[in-house]
């Protein structure tokens, strides 16, 4: 990621003279100060609260995900057997014991 940032920096330095020529030869674009730069401690205007347009959609998506996880957990617990099969336990025991016996001898 740092190499990408460095490449963008180098590109901006290479294109800076072209931008300077564009601003000098053509009409320079109007400079507008952003609210974050123009703010000062002496100003009394309260910052404007931004509305978050995506909040209801994200809350609905979160509720659907939680509901889906609950349904999936319930379905998995109902369909899962109470005890593992005997064949599975024998295979697991055989593989563990053979590995331990092989390392001890």
PDB file of C-alpha atoms in Angstrom:
ATOM      1  CA  UNK A   1       0.000   0.000   0.000  1.00  0.00           C
ATOM      2  CA  UNK A   2       2.841   2.379   0.720  1.00  0.00           C
ATOM      3  CA  UNK A   3       4.213   1.841  -2.775  1.00  0.00           C
ATOM      4  CA  UNK A   4       0.860   2.897  -4.272  1.00  0.00           C
ATOM      5  CA  UNK A   5       0.829   6.052  -2.180  1.00  0.00           C
ATOM      6  CA  UNK A   6       4.390   6.817  -3.247  1.00  0.00           C
ATOM      7  CA  UNK A   7       3.456   6.268  -6.902  1.00  0.00           C
ATOM      8  CA  UNK A   8       0.526   8.681  -6.579  1.00  0.00           C
ATOM      9  CA  UNK A   9       2.831  11.223  -4.953  1.00  0.00           C
ATOM     10  CA  UNK A  10       5.359  10.916  -7.769  1.00  0.00           C
ATOM     11  CA  UNK A  11       2.635  11.224 -10.376  1.00  0.00           C
ATOM     12  CA  UNK A  12       1.275  14.352  -8.709  1.00  0.00           C
ATOM     13  CA  UNK A  13       4.749  15.862  -8.705  1.00  0.00           C
ATOM     14  CA  UNK A  14       5.169  15.087 -12.407  1.00  0.00           C
ATOM     15  CA  UNK A  15       1.782  16.571 -13.285  1.00  0.00           C
ATOM     16  CA  UNK A  16       2.156  19.678 -11.107  1.00  0.00           C
ATOM     17  CA  UNK A  17       3.754  21.851 -13.863  1.00  0.00           C
ATOM     18  CA  UNK A  18       0.928  20.951 -16.243  1.00  0.00           C
ATOM     19  CA  UNK A  19      -1.638  21.975 -13.670  1.00  0.00           C
ATOM     20  CA  UNK A  20       0.213  25.219 -13.056  1.00  0.00           C
ATOM     21  CA  UNK A  21       0.192  25.969 -16.806  1.00  0.00           C
ATOM     22  CA  UNK A  22      -3.486  25.150 -17.052  1.00  0.00           C
ATOM     23  CA  UNK A  23      -4.297  27.526 -14.201  1.00  0.00           C
ATOM     24  CA  UNK A  24      -2.152  30.318 -15.708  1.00  0.00           C
ATOM     25  CA  UNK A  25      -3.209  30.006 -19.324  1.00  0.00           C
ATOM     26  CA  UNK A  26      -6.854  29.201 -18.787  1.00  0.00           C
ATOM     27  CA  UNK A  27      -9.160  30.709 -16.258  1.00  0.00           C
ATOM     28  CA  UNK A  28      -8.247  29.413 -12.839  1.00  0.00           C
ATOM     29  CA  UNK A  29     -11.040  27.518 -11.119  1.00  0.00           C
ATOM     30  CA  UNK A  30     -12.784  29.297  -8.284  1.00  0.00           C
ATOM     31  CA  UNK A  31     -11.384  28.282  -4.939  1.00  0.00           C
ATOM     32  CA  UNK A  32     -13.985  27.385  -2.365  1.00  0.00           C
ATOM     33  CA  UNK A  33     -12.975  26.802   1.207  1.00  0.00           C
ATOM     34  CA  UNK A  34     -14.449  23.759   2.837  1.00  0.00           C
ATOM     35  CA  UNK A  35     -16.293  24.121   6.115  1.00  0.00           C
ATOM     36  CA  UNK A  36     -13.663  22.118   7.976  1.00  0.00           C
ATOM     37  CA  UNK A  37     -10.897  24.496   6.881  1.00  0.00           C
ATOM     38  CA  UNK A  38     -12.886  27.708   7.354  1.00  0.00           C
ATOM     39  CA  UNK A  39     -13.897  26.925  10.944  1.00  0.00           C
ATOM     40  CA  UNK A  40     -12.327  28.907  13.758  1.00  0.00           C
ATOM     41  CA  UNK A  41     -12.825  28.892  17.517  1.00  0.00           C
ATOM     42  CA  UNK A  42     -14.354  32.389  17.327  1.00  0.00           C
ATOM     43  CA  UNK A  43     -17.185  31.253  15.065  1.00  0.00           C
ATOM     44  CA  UNK A  44     -20.453  30.663  16.867  1.00  0.00           C
ATOM     45  CA  UNK A  45     -22.281  28.713  14.181  1.00  0.00           C
ATOM     46  CA  UNK A  46     -23.019  25.148  15.190  1.00  0.00           C
ATOM     47  CA  UNK A  47     -21.900  22.441  12.798  1.00  0.00           C
ATOM     48  CA  UNK A  48     -24.581  21.102  10.509  1.00  0.00           C
ATOM     49  CA  UNK A  49     -25.676  17.595  11.397  1.00  0.00           C
ATOM     50  CA  UNK A  50     -25.380  15.257   8.435  1.00  0.00           C
ATOM     51  CA  UNK A  51     -28.209  12.880   7.790  1.00  0.00           C
ATOM     52  CA  UNK A  52     -27.235   9.312   7.294  1.00  0.00           C
ATOM     53  CA  UNK A  53     -29.351   8.078   4.422  1.00  0.00           C
ATOM     54  CA  UNK A  54     -28.269   4.447   4.617  1.00  0.00           C
ATOM     55  CA  UNK A  55     -28.975   3.891   8.308  1.00  0.00           C
ATOM     56  CA  UNK A  56     -32.427   2.257   7.922  1.00  0.00           C
ATOM     57  CA  UNK A  57     -31.187  -0.044   5.167  1.00  0.00           C
ATOM     58  CA  UNK A  58     -28.134  -1.105   7.178  1.00  0.00           C
ATOM     59  CA  UNK A  59     -30.229  -1.723  10.282  1.00  0.00           C
ATOM     60  CA  UNK A  60     -32.621  -3.848   8.245  1.00  0.00           C
ATOM     61  CA  UNK A  61     -29.698  -5.793   6.794  1.00  0.00           C
ATOM     62  CA  UNK A  62     -28.245  -6.339  10.273  1.00  0.00           C
ATOM     63  CA  UNK A  63     -31.594  -7.568  11.582  1.00  0.00           C
ATOM     64  CA  UNK A  64     -31.931  -9.962   8.627  1.00  0.00           C
ATOM     65  CA  UNK A  65     -28.440 -11.305   9.224  1.00  0.00           C
ATOM     66  CA  UNK A  66     -29.044 -11.879  12.937  1.00  0.00           C
ATOM     67  CA  UNK A  67     -32.378 -13.543  12.165  1.00  0.00           C
ATOM     68  CA  UNK A  68     -30.724 -15.726   9.508  1.00  0.00           C
ATOM     69  CA  UNK A  69     -27.979 -16.792  11.901  1.00  0.00           C
ATOM     70  CA  UNK A  70     -30.586 -17.677  14.505  1.00  0.00           C
ATOM     71  CA  UNK A  71     -32.546 -19.772  12.018  1.00  0.00           C
ATOM     72  CA  UNK A  72     -29.367 -21.502  10.821  1.00  0.00           C
ATOM     73  CA  UNK A  73     -28.250 -22.263  14.399  1.00  0.00           C
ATOM     74  CA  UNK A  74     -31.663 -23.647  15.278  1.00  0.00           C
ATOM     75  CA  UNK A  75     -31.750 -25.832  12.167  1.00  0.00           C
ATOM     76  CA  UNK A  76     -28.236 -27.104  12.838  1.00  0.00           C
ATOM     77  CA  UNK A  77     -29.004 -27.956  16.455  1.00  0.00           C
ATOM     78  CA  UNK A  78     -32.195 -29.827  15.518  1.00  0.00           C
ATOM     79  CA  UNK A  79     -30.591 -31.877  12.754  1.00  0.00           C
ATOM     80  CA  UNK A  80     -27.339 -32.639  14.606  1.00  0.00           C
ATOM     81  CA  UNK A  81     -27.173 -36.027  16.310  1.00  0.00           C
ATOM     82  CA  UNK A  82     -26.871 -36.040  20.075  1.00  0.00           C
ATOM     83  CA  UNK A  83     -23.895 -38.441  20.076  1.00  0.00           C
ATOM     84  CA  UNK A  84     -21.187 -38.849  17.445  1.00  0.00           C
ATOM     85  CA  UNK A  85     -21.306 -42.128  15.564  1.00  0.00           C
ATOM     86  CA  UNK A  86     -19.335 -45.100  16.823  1.00  0.00           C
ATOM     87  CA  UNK A  87     -17.506 -45.424  13.497  1.00  0.00           C
ATOM     88  CA  UNK A  88     -16.302 -41.826  13.725  1.00  0.00           C
ATOM     89  CA  UNK A  89     -15.039 -42.310  17.286  1.00  0.00           C
ATOM     90  CA  UNK A  90     -13.258 -45.567  16.354  1.00  0.00           C
ATOM     91  CA  UNK A  91     -11.564 -43.905  13.374  1.00  0.00           C
ATOM     92  CA  UNK A  92     -10.506 -40.923  15.486  1.00  0.00           C
ATOM     93  CA  UNK A  93      -9.232 -43.144  18.291  1.00  0.00           C
ATOM     94  CA  UNK A  94      -7.343 -45.353  15.864  1.00  0.00           C
ATOM     95  CA  UNK A  95      -5.613 -42.434  14.165  1.00  0.00           C
ATOM     96  CA  UNK A  96      -4.603 -40.799  17.449  1.00  0.00           C
ATOM     97  CA  UNK A  97      -3.414 -44.021  19.099  1.00  0.00           C
ATOM     98  CA  UNK A  98      -1.410 -45.139  16.068  1.00  0.00           C
ATOM     99  CA  UNK A  99       0.323 -41.753  15.913  1.00  0.00           C
ATOM    100  CA  UNK A 100       1.131 -41.820  19.623  1.00  0.00           C
ATOM    101  CA  UNK A 101       2.330 -45.471  19.548  1.00  0.00           C
ATOM    102  CA  UNK A 102       4.524 -44.720  16.539  1.00  0.00           C
ATOM    103  CA  UNK A 103       6.204 -41.770  18.243  1.00  0.00           C
ATOM    104  CA  UNK A 104       6.821 -43.686  21.508  1.00  0.00           C
ATOM    105  CA  UNK A 105       8.494 -46.700  19.962  1.00  0.00           C
TER     106      UNK A 105
END
